[in-house]
C-alpha cells in the first residue's frame, strides 16, 4: 500500500530533519508517516506507490488552478527554453508586478521575494524602519512564516508542535512582539492604549487559515484599521494564503479594508517559490535601493517563477473564475455538513472563497483557543480514514483546506461519499 513511501521516508529520516523539508508535512499531529508524492494532475496526487488521492491541500494553497494546468506548464516551458536565472531584471518581473498592482488597489509598488516568510519578515522591517518603532502585534493562531520576531504563539506547524515561539528565538525579539486573541478588539484596544505609540505594525491574516479556517468577525478588520490610524501604526495584511485565493484582489477587496502593506505568496508563484510585499509608494520607496531599508534576494523575481505566476493570474482574472470556484466550494461544504448531520456528528464549518474549515465541535470557532478545544482526536480519526479512502487532507486540524478549479463533480461525489462513510464510523 505505502511501501515505496515508507522506504523513502526511512532514507529521508537519515538525511533531513524529521525526514521532511517543512514540519507539518511529517504528519506528527495525526500520526502515521508522510506519503511521498511522485506526480500530480488536476485535483489528483499520485504517491510513490501509485496510489491516487483527491488533493485538498493544493501545496498549502498555491494550486488554485489544480496541478499541471496547461497554461502554467506552457509558460514554464517557454521560460525554461530561454534560461533559468539571471540575477538581473527581466520583463517578466515587470509584468507580474503590474498584475499585482492592477489587482490590489492598496498597492502602488511591490517587491518580489522567494517565500511568504520573506514577505512578512520584510514588511515588518519596513514598518519598523518607516515608523522608527519596534513593537509588533500579531494574533494567537495566526502564522506568518518562521521569521524570529513572528514565531510567537504561532498557528500552523508551530501550533501543531505545541511550541510557543521556538528555542533559538532570542528573548529580546519576543519582547518586541505581542500576541493577542484573534477577533477580540477589546483586548487589542487595551494593549494599544498602553503601548500603541510604540507599535510599528499590527500584522494579521485577514482570514485566518493557520488555526483551521477562522473568518474575521464583523467589524474586526475595520477595528484594526481604526486602531492603526489612531496610533500611527502600519496595518499589514498577511495575504500569503488569502491573496488571489478568496478573491482576485485578496481578502482586502472582499472585506473593503485598505491595509498599509500586504504580503503575498503561494498562488502568485503558481507553484514555484514566490513571495511579495507591497503598499503605497510612500512606504515602499523606503526599501533599498530606493531607500535605506535593506532587503535582497538572489532568486527574487526568478523568471520561471514569474512565468508561472503570470500564467496563473491570467487564468484567475478570467470572468467567472471565482464564481465557479465558490459554487464548487459551497457544494462541498453543504455535502460535508449534510453528512455530519446525518451521522449526528457535531462539526463547526466555515468557508471564505475556496478556503474551507471543519472543526469537530458544535462551535462557534472564533479564535485559536476555540480551535484548540475542538475534538483533535476525532480530527485524527477523520484524517486517517479519509486518507484511507483516497482523500488527501491537511495533516493538522490547524490548517484550512482548499478547493481548486480542477475539483469536478466526480471528485466532489467521491469526497462526499467518503465523508459520509467516515462520519458514520466516527459516530459509532
Ligand atoms: P512560506 O514561508 O511557507 O512560503 O509562507 C509562510 C506563511 C506566511 N503567511 C501565511 C498566512 C501562511 O499561511 C504561510 C505558510 N502557510 C503554511 C501552511 N499553513 C505553509 C505550510 C508549511 O509550513 O509547510
Short mmCIF file of C-alpha atoms and ligand atoms in Angstrom, two decimals:
data_model
loop_
_atom_site.label_atom_id
_atom_site.label_comp_id
_atom_site.label_asym_id
_atom_site.label_seq_id
_atom_site.Cartn_x
_atom_site.Cartn_y
_atom_site.Cartn_z
CA UNK A 1 0.00 0.00 0.00
CA UNK A 2 2.62 2.59 1.03
CA UNK A 3 5.87 0.55 0.80
CA UNK A 4 7.70 2.95 -1.50
CA UNK A 5 6.81 5.94 0.69
CA UNK A 6 8.00 4.04 3.77
CA UNK A 7 11.34 3.22 2.13
CA UNK A 8 11.78 6.81 1.01
CA UNK A 9 10.84 8.12 4.45
CA UNK A 10 13.44 5.84 6.09
CA UNK A 11 16.10 7.26 3.79
CA UNK A 12 14.84 10.82 4.30
CA UNK A 13 14.98 10.47 8.09
CA UNK A 14 18.72 9.78 7.82
CA UNK A 15 19.32 12.86 5.71
CA UNK A 16 16.71 15.53 6.52
CA UNK A 17 15.49 16.66 9.97
CA UNK A 18 12.30 14.73 10.62
CA UNK A 19 12.57 13.40 7.06
CA UNK A 20 10.79 16.46 5.67
CA UNK A 21 11.62 19.93 4.48
CA UNK A 22 8.75 21.52 6.37
CA UNK A 23 7.47 20.27 9.74
CA UNK A 24 3.76 19.99 9.06
CA UNK A 25 4.47 17.50 6.25
CA UNK A 26 5.72 14.98 8.82
CA UNK A 27 2.09 14.35 9.85
CA UNK A 28 3.07 14.22 13.53
CA UNK A 29 -0.19 15.82 14.63
CA UNK A 30 -2.22 12.97 13.13
CA UNK A 31 0.22 10.06 13.36
CA UNK A 32 1.41 7.85 10.57
CA UNK A 33 4.18 8.61 8.10
CA UNK A 34 4.08 11.07 5.23
CA UNK A 35 3.30 9.86 1.74
CA UNK A 36 5.92 10.70 -0.86
CA UNK A 37 4.22 12.21 -3.90
CA UNK A 38 5.58 11.31 -7.32
CA UNK A 39 3.31 13.40 -9.56
CA UNK A 40 0.04 15.29 -9.75
CA UNK A 41 -2.59 16.17 -12.31
CA UNK A 42 -5.64 18.39 -11.89
CA UNK A 43 -7.11 17.70 -8.45
CA UNK A 44 -5.20 14.43 -8.05
CA UNK A 45 -1.96 13.43 -6.37
CA UNK A 46 -0.14 10.16 -7.11
CA UNK A 47 2.12 8.79 -4.39
CA UNK A 48 5.34 6.80 -4.83
CA UNK A 49 3.33 3.56 -4.71
CA UNK A 50 0.95 4.72 -7.42
CA UNK A 51 -1.96 5.36 -5.08
CA UNK A 52 -4.22 8.18 -6.25
CA UNK A 53 -5.74 10.84 -3.98
CA UNK A 54 -8.09 13.76 -4.36
CA UNK A 55 -5.98 16.69 -3.15
CA UNK A 56 -7.42 19.33 -0.78
CA UNK A 57 -4.01 20.63 0.35
CA UNK A 58 -3.06 22.03 -3.05
CA UNK A 59 0.56 22.50 -1.92
CA UNK A 60 -0.90 24.52 1.04
CA UNK A 61 -2.65 26.96 -1.25
CA UNK A 62 -0.76 27.67 -4.50
CA UNK A 63 -2.56 25.15 -6.71
CA UNK A 64 -5.85 27.05 -7.12
CA UNK A 65 -5.94 26.03 -10.81
CA UNK A 66 -5.18 22.41 -9.98
CA UNK A 67 -1.90 20.66 -10.77
CA UNK A 68 -0.18 20.99 -14.15
CA UNK A 69 -2.63 23.47 -15.64
CA UNK A 70 -1.74 23.57 -19.37
CA UNK A 71 -1.28 27.36 -19.41
CA UNK A 72 1.16 27.22 -16.49
CA UNK A 73 3.09 24.29 -17.97
CA UNK A 74 3.36 26.03 -21.33
CA UNK A 75 4.54 29.29 -19.74
CA UNK A 76 7.16 27.43 -17.72
CA UNK A 77 8.47 25.50 -20.73
CA UNK A 78 8.67 28.75 -22.71
CA UNK A 79 10.63 30.47 -19.95
CA UNK A 80 12.84 27.42 -19.44
CA UNK A 81 13.80 27.42 -23.11
CA UNK A 82 15.37 30.87 -22.54
CA UNK A 83 17.17 30.21 -19.26
CA UNK A 84 16.51 29.71 -15.57
CA UNK A 85 18.02 32.58 -13.60
CA UNK A 86 19.92 35.75 -14.46
CA UNK A 87 20.19 37.74 -11.24
CA UNK A 88 19.14 40.71 -13.34
CA UNK A 89 15.83 42.43 -14.06
CA UNK A 90 13.52 40.80 -16.61
CA UNK A 91 10.32 41.85 -18.38
CA UNK A 92 8.50 39.05 -16.57
CA UNK A 93 9.05 40.73 -13.18
CA UNK A 94 7.57 43.96 -14.53
CA UNK A 95 4.57 42.07 -15.90
CA UNK A 96 3.80 40.27 -12.66
CA UNK A 97 4.31 43.46 -10.64
CA UNK A 98 1.85 45.23 -12.95
CA UNK A 99 -0.71 42.44 -12.48
CA UNK A 100 -0.42 42.64 -8.68
CA UNK A 101 -0.69 46.46 -8.68
CA UNK A 102 -3.69 46.31 -11.03
CA UNK A 103 -5.38 43.64 -8.87
CA UNK A 104 -4.85 45.21 -5.43
CA UNK A 105 -5.84 48.91 -5.13
CA UNK A 106 -3.82 49.42 -1.92
CA UNK A 107 -0.60 48.51 -3.73
CA UNK A 108 1.31 51.11 -5.74
CA UNK A 109 4.66 49.30 -5.58
CA UNK A 110 5.57 45.67 -4.91
CA UNK A 111 8.81 43.80 -4.24
CA UNK A 112 9.15 40.12 -5.20
CA UNK A 113 10.84 37.74 -2.75
CA UNK A 114 11.02 33.93 -2.54
CA UNK A 115 8.59 32.90 0.19
CA UNK A 116 5.79 34.11 2.41
CA UNK A 117 8.24 34.21 5.31
CA UNK A 118 10.49 36.61 3.42
CA UNK A 119 7.49 38.73 2.52
CA UNK A 120 6.24 39.16 6.09
CA UNK A 121 9.75 39.49 7.54
CA UNK A 122 10.49 42.27 5.05
CA UNK A 123 7.17 44.02 5.61
CA UNK A 124 7.84 44.03 9.35
CA UNK A 125 11.30 45.51 8.79
CA UNK A 126 9.82 48.17 6.53
CA UNK A 127 7.14 49.05 9.09
CA UNK A 128 9.76 49.32 11.84
CA UNK A 129 12.07 51.38 9.65
CA UNK A 130 9.31 53.68 8.44
CA UNK A 131 7.87 54.33 11.92
CA UNK A 132 11.07 54.20 13.95
CA UNK A 133 9.19 51.94 16.35
CA UNK A 134 9.99 48.35 17.41
CA UNK A 135 6.83 46.66 18.68
CA UNK A 136 4.77 44.29 16.56
CA UNK A 137 1.32 42.98 17.39
CA UNK A 138 0.14 39.66 15.95
CA UNK A 139 -2.72 37.33 16.77
CA UNK A 140 -2.69 33.93 18.51
CA UNK A 141 -3.13 31.19 15.93
CA UNK A 142 -2.02 33.36 13.04
CA UNK A 143 1.13 32.14 11.33
CA UNK A 144 3.24 34.47 9.24
CA UNK A 145 6.20 32.21 8.45
CA UNK A 146 9.20 31.49 10.62
CA UNK A 147 10.97 34.85 10.94
CA UNK A 148 12.22 35.19 14.53
CA UNK A 149 10.04 38.07 15.59
CA UNK A 150 6.87 36.42 14.31
CA UNK A 151 7.38 32.92 15.68
CA UNK A 152 5.40 33.64 18.84
CA UNK A 153 2.29 31.60 19.70
CA UNK A 154 2.01 31.00 16.00
CA UNK A 155 -0.55 28.71 14.42
CA UNK A 156 0.17 26.20 11.65
CA UNK A 157 3.23 24.00 12.26
CA UNK A 158 4.22 25.66 15.50
CA UNK A 159 0.74 25.28 16.95
CA UNK A 160 0.63 21.64 15.96
CA UNK A 161 4.03 21.09 17.53
CA UNK A 162 2.75 22.89 20.65
CA UNK A 163 5.77 25.20 20.73
CA UNK A 164 5.02 28.77 21.81
CA UNK A 165 7.62 30.62 19.77
CA UNK A 166 10.64 28.38 19.37
CA UNK A 167 14.02 27.71 21.02
CA UNK A 168 16.58 29.87 19.25
CA UNK A 169 14.37 32.94 19.16
CA UNK A 170 16.17 35.47 21.37
CA UNK A 171 14.12 36.67 24.35
CA UNK A 172 14.73 40.25 23.19
CA UNK A 173 12.86 39.51 19.96
CA UNK A 174 9.94 38.14 21.94
CA UNK A 175 9.87 41.35 24.00
CA UNK A 176 9.09 43.31 20.86
CA UNK A 177 6.20 41.09 19.80
CA UNK A 178 2.82 40.89 21.49
CA UNK A 179 0.32 38.23 20.52
CA UNK A 180 -3.35 38.76 21.31
CA UNK A 181 -6.51 36.72 20.64
CA UNK A 182 -7.94 36.89 17.12
CA UNK A 183 -11.37 38.51 16.72
CA UNK A 184 -11.00 40.27 20.10
CA UNK A 185 -10.92 44.04 19.69
CA UNK A 186 -11.31 44.90 23.41
CA UNK A 187 -8.08 43.09 24.32
CA UNK A 188 -6.27 44.72 21.41
CA UNK A 189 -7.61 48.12 22.43
CA UNK A 190 -6.17 47.63 25.92
CA UNK A 191 -2.76 46.74 24.50
CA UNK A 192 -2.82 49.66 22.10
CA UNK A 193 -3.93 52.08 24.81
CA UNK A 194 -0.89 51.06 26.83
CA UNK A 195 1.67 50.61 24.04
CA UNK A 196 0.16 51.98 20.84
CA UNK A 197 2.70 54.75 20.38
CA UNK A 198 5.44 52.06 20.40
CA UNK A 199 3.70 49.75 17.93
CA UNK A 200 5.31 49.72 14.48
CA UNK A 201 2.72 47.39 13.00
CA UNK A 202 -0.25 45.16 13.54
CA UNK A 203 0.05 42.09 11.30
CA UNK A 204 -2.95 39.87 10.69
CA UNK A 205 -4.20 37.09 8.48
CA UNK A 206 -7.38 38.86 7.26
CA UNK A 207 -8.92 35.40 7.06
CA UNK A 208 -7.08 33.07 9.42
CA UNK A 209 -6.02 29.82 7.78
CA UNK A 210 -3.40 28.58 10.23
CA UNK A 211 -5.62 27.66 13.14
CA UNK A 212 -8.00 25.91 10.82
CA UNK A 213 -10.21 28.40 8.99
CA UNK A 214 -11.39 31.27 11.21
CA UNK A 215 -13.09 34.18 9.45
CA UNK A 216 -12.82 37.72 10.79
CA UNK A 217 -15.78 38.69 12.98
CA UNK A 218 -17.90 41.57 11.73
CA UNK A 219 -16.02 44.83 12.39
CA UNK A 220 -12.77 43.12 13.41
CA UNK A 221 -10.68 44.18 10.40
CA UNK A 222 -12.16 47.70 10.44
CA UNK A 223 -11.23 47.86 14.12
CA UNK A 224 -7.61 47.10 13.24
CA UNK A 225 -7.67 49.80 10.58
CA UNK A 226 -9.09 52.35 13.01
CA UNK A 227 -6.54 51.49 15.71
CA UNK A 228 -3.61 51.75 13.31
CA UNK A 229 -4.90 55.16 12.19
CA UNK A 230 -5.32 56.28 15.80
CA UNK A 231 -1.82 55.26 16.91
CA UNK A 232 0.13 55.75 13.68
CA UNK A 233 0.93 52.04 13.31
CA UNK A 234 1.26 50.22 9.99
CA UNK A 235 -1.53 47.73 9.21
CA UNK A 236 -0.07 44.69 7.49
CA UNK A 237 -2.41 42.18 5.86
CA UNK A 238 -0.67 38.85 5.53
CA UNK A 239 -2.41 37.66 2.36
CA UNK A 240 0.09 34.90 1.65
CA UNK A 241 -2.79 32.43 1.80
CA UNK A 242 -5.79 34.65 1.03
CA UNK A 243 -4.20 36.67 -1.79
CA UNK A 244 -5.82 35.71 -5.12
CA UNK A 245 -7.46 32.83 -3.19
CA UNK A 246 -10.57 34.36 -1.62
CA UNK A 247 -10.84 36.99 -4.37
CA UNK A 248 -8.63 38.24 -7.20
CA UNK A 249 -7.71 41.28 -5.08
CA UNK A 250 -7.42 39.23 -1.89
CA UNK A 251 -9.32 39.49 1.38
CA UNK A 252 -8.84 43.26 1.45
CA UNK A 253 -11.10 43.69 -1.57
CA UNK A 254 -13.58 41.14 -0.20
CA UNK A 255 -13.94 42.99 3.12
CA UNK A 256 -13.28 46.51 1.81
CA UNK A 257 -10.42 47.29 4.20
CA UNK A 258 -7.28 49.06 2.99
CA UNK A 259 -4.08 47.87 4.71
CA UNK A 260 -0.86 49.86 4.53
CA UNK A 261 1.23 46.87 3.46
CA UNK A 262 0.19 43.49 2.04
CA UNK A 263 2.15 40.25 1.85
CA UNK A 264 1.64 37.58 -0.77
CA UNK A 265 2.99 34.15 -1.63
CA UNK A 266 1.68 30.75 -2.73
CA UNK A 267 -0.72 31.47 -5.63
CA UNK A 268 1.33 34.34 -7.16
CA UNK A 269 4.10 31.80 -7.80
CA UNK A 270 1.79 29.29 -9.47
CA UNK A 271 3.54 26.52 -7.56
CA UNK A 272 7.06 27.96 -7.77
CA UNK A 273 8.80 29.82 -4.93
CA UNK A 274 7.49 33.38 -4.87
CA UNK A 275 6.55 35.83 -2.12
CA UNK A 276 5.88 39.55 -2.39
CA UNK A 277 5.16 42.58 -0.26
CA UNK A 278 3.69 45.85 -1.42
CA UNK A 279 1.87 49.01 -0.50
CA UNK A 280 1.83 52.75 -1.04
CA UNK A 281 4.87 54.23 -2.82
CA UNK A 282 5.44 56.47 0.20
CA UNK A 283 6.24 53.31 2.20
CA UNK A 284 7.72 51.06 -0.47
CA UNK A 285 10.15 53.77 -1.69
CA UNK A 286 11.92 53.40 1.65
CA UNK A 287 13.13 49.94 0.58
CA UNK A 288 16.65 49.61 -0.86
CA UNK A 289 17.95 50.66 -3.25
CA UNK A 290 15.32 53.43 -3.45
CA UNK A 291 15.51 53.98 0.29
CA UNK A 292 17.63 52.87 3.26
CA UNK A 293 15.69 49.81 4.45
CA UNK A 294 17.60 46.80 3.21
CA UNK A 295 16.14 43.66 1.70
CA UNK A 296 17.55 41.46 -1.05
CA UNK A 297 17.35 38.02 -2.65
CA UNK A 298 19.41 36.09 -5.20
CA UNK A 299 16.41 34.44 -6.81
CA UNK A 300 13.84 37.17 -6.22
CA UNK A 301 11.78 37.61 -9.40
CA UNK A 302 13.14 34.38 -10.86
CA UNK A 303 11.93 34.15 -14.48
CA UNK A 304 10.47 30.63 -14.15
CA UNK A 305 8.54 31.61 -11.01
CA UNK A 306 7.37 34.84 -12.62
CA UNK A 307 6.20 32.95 -15.70
CA UNK A 308 4.19 30.51 -13.58
CA UNK A 309 2.72 33.34 -11.53
CA UNK A 310 1.74 35.38 -14.59
CA UNK A 311 0.10 32.38 -16.26
CA UNK A 312 -1.80 31.60 -13.06
CA UNK A 313 -3.07 35.13 -12.54
CA UNK A 314 -4.13 35.34 -16.19
CA UNK A 315 -6.39 32.33 -15.63
CA UNK A 316 -7.72 33.74 -12.34
CA UNK A 317 -8.57 37.07 -13.97
CA UNK A 318 -10.90 35.44 -16.49
CA UNK A 319 -14.60 36.34 -16.00
CA UNK A 320 -16.50 33.86 -13.83
CA UNK A 321 -13.47 32.05 -12.41
CA UNK A 322 -14.17 32.85 -8.76
CA UNK A 323 -17.93 32.44 -9.06
CA UNK A 324 -17.49 28.89 -10.40
CA UNK A 325 -14.93 28.06 -7.71
CA UNK A 326 -17.18 29.41 -4.96
CA UNK A 327 -20.06 27.30 -6.26
CA UNK A 328 -17.98 24.12 -6.13
CA UNK A 329 -16.69 25.04 -2.69
CA UNK A 330 -20.16 25.68 -1.32
CA UNK A 331 -21.40 22.39 -2.79
CA UNK A 332 -18.59 20.58 -0.98
CA UNK A 333 -19.34 22.36 2.29
CA UNK A 334 -23.07 21.65 2.04
CA UNK A 335 -22.30 17.99 1.45
CA UNK A 336 -19.93 17.78 4.41
CA UNK A 337 -22.45 19.49 6.70
CA UNK A 338 -25.18 17.14 5.48
CA UNK A 339 -23.02 14.05 6.03
CA UNK A 340 -22.10 15.16 9.55
CA UNK A 341 -25.73 15.94 10.37
CA UNK A 342 -26.83 12.54 9.04
CA UNK A 343 -24.26 10.86 11.29
CA UNK A 344 -25.09 13.05 14.26
CA UNK A 345 -21.52 14.38 14.39
CA UNK A 346 -21.05 17.93 15.77
CA UNK A 347 -18.97 19.97 13.34
CA UNK A 348 -18.32 23.69 13.00
CA UNK A 349 -17.60 24.63 9.41
CA UNK A 350 -16.84 27.80 7.54
CA UNK A 351 -15.88 28.90 4.07
CA UNK A 352 -14.32 32.03 2.61
CA UNK A 353 -13.96 31.71 -1.14
CA UNK A 354 -12.38 28.31 -1.76
CA UNK A 355 -10.77 28.16 1.69
CA UNK A 356 -12.74 25.81 3.91
CA UNK A 357 -12.57 24.79 7.55
CA UNK A 358 -14.09 21.99 9.59
CA UNK A 359 -13.74 21.55 13.35
CA UNK A 360 -15.16 18.72 15.44
CA UNK A 361 -17.09 20.89 17.83
CA UNK A 362 -20.52 22.45 17.86
CA UNK A 363 -18.70 25.76 17.76
CA UNK A 364 -18.52 28.59 17.06
CA UNK A 365 -14.76 28.75 16.50
CA UNK A 366 -13.78 32.40 16.71
CA UNK A 367 -10.15 32.16 17.78
CA UNK A 368 -7.23 29.83 18.49
CA UNK A 369 -8.47 28.80 21.96
CA UNK A 370 -11.78 27.67 20.45
CA UNK A 371 -9.87 25.79 17.75
CA UNK A 372 -7.62 24.05 20.29
CA UNK A 373 -10.65 22.93 22.28
CA UNK A 374 -12.23 21.16 19.32
CA UNK A 375 -12.02 17.35 19.31
CA UNK A 376 -8.49 16.82 17.96
CA UNK A 377 -8.67 13.04 18.43
CA UNK A 378 -11.78 12.90 16.27
CA UNK A 379 -9.97 15.03 13.66
CA UNK A 380 -7.11 12.49 13.64
CA UNK A 381 -9.52 9.61 13.06
CA UNK A 382 -11.31 11.62 10.34
CA UNK A 383 -7.99 12.46 8.65
CA UNK A 384 -6.70 8.87 8.68
CA UNK A 385 -9.98 7.37 7.46
CA UNK A 386 -10.41 9.94 4.70
CA UNK A 387 -6.84 9.25 3.57
CA UNK A 388 -7.57 5.53 3.51
CA UNK A 389 -10.48 6.36 1.19
CA UNK A 390 -8.26 8.37 -1.15
CA UNK A 391 -8.99 11.86 0.16
CA UNK A 392 -5.83 13.86 0.89
CA UNK A 393 -6.48 16.44 3.64
CA UNK A 394 -4.04 18.64 5.54
CA UNK A 395 -2.49 16.51 8.35
CA UNK A 396 -3.45 19.02 11.02
CA UNK A 397 -6.64 20.45 12.47
CA UNK A 398 -4.91 23.82 12.38
CA UNK A 399 -4.98 24.14 8.61
CA UNK A 400 -7.59 25.20 6.09
CA UNK A 401 -8.37 23.04 3.09
CA UNK A 402 -8.59 24.25 -0.47
CA UNK A 403 -10.78 23.61 -3.48
CA UNK A 404 -9.27 24.13 -6.93
CA UNK A 405 -10.78 24.78 -10.33
CA UNK A 406 -9.84 21.18 -11.14
CA UNK A 407 -12.16 19.69 -8.49
CA UNK A 408 -15.04 18.45 -10.66
CA UNK A 409 -18.37 16.78 -9.89
CA UNK A 410 -16.77 13.33 -9.84
CA UNK A 411 -14.17 14.44 -7.29
CA UNK A 412 -16.85 16.02 -5.11
CA UNK A 413 -19.02 12.93 -5.32
CA UNK A 414 -16.13 10.68 -4.24
CA UNK A 415 -15.19 13.08 -1.44
CA UNK A 416 -18.71 13.27 -0.06
CA UNK A 417 -19.21 9.51 -0.29
CA UNK A 418 -16.01 9.07 1.72
CA UNK A 419 -17.11 11.71 4.23
CA UNK A 420 -20.49 10.03 4.71
CA UNK A 421 -18.80 6.70 5.42
CA UNK A 422 -16.21 8.24 7.74
CA UNK A 423 -18.66 10.39 9.71
CA UNK A 424 -20.85 7.31 10.05
CA UNK A 425 -17.97 5.30 11.50
CA UNK A 426 -16.95 8.16 13.81
CA UNK A 427 -20.46 8.24 15.23
CA UNK A 428 -20.34 4.60 16.35
P1 LIG B 1 6.17 30.35 3.43
O1 LIG B 1 7.43 30.92 4.01
O2 LIG B 1 5.87 28.93 3.96
O3 LIG B 1 6.12 30.44 1.91
O4 LIG B 1 4.93 31.26 3.91
C1 LIG B 1 4.74 31.46 5.29
C2 LIG B 1 3.31 31.87 5.52
C3 LIG B 1 3.02 33.20 5.76
N1 LIG B 1 1.76 33.63 5.96
C4 LIG B 1 0.72 32.75 5.92
C5 LIG B 1 -0.66 33.26 6.15
C6 LIG B 1 0.95 31.38 5.67
O5 LIG B 1 -0.09 30.51 5.65
C7 LIG B 1 2.27 30.92 5.47
C8 LIG B 1 2.59 29.46 5.24
N2 LIG B 1 1.48 28.57 5.33
C9 LIG B 1 1.82 27.23 5.74
C10 LIG B 1 0.55 26.38 5.78
N3 LIG B 1 -0.47 26.90 6.59
C11 LIG B 1 2.82 26.60 4.83
C12 LIG B 1 2.97 25.11 5.01
C13 LIG B 1 4.28 24.76 5.63
O6 LIG B 1 4.69 25.43 6.60
O7 LIG B 1 4.88 23.79 5.14
#
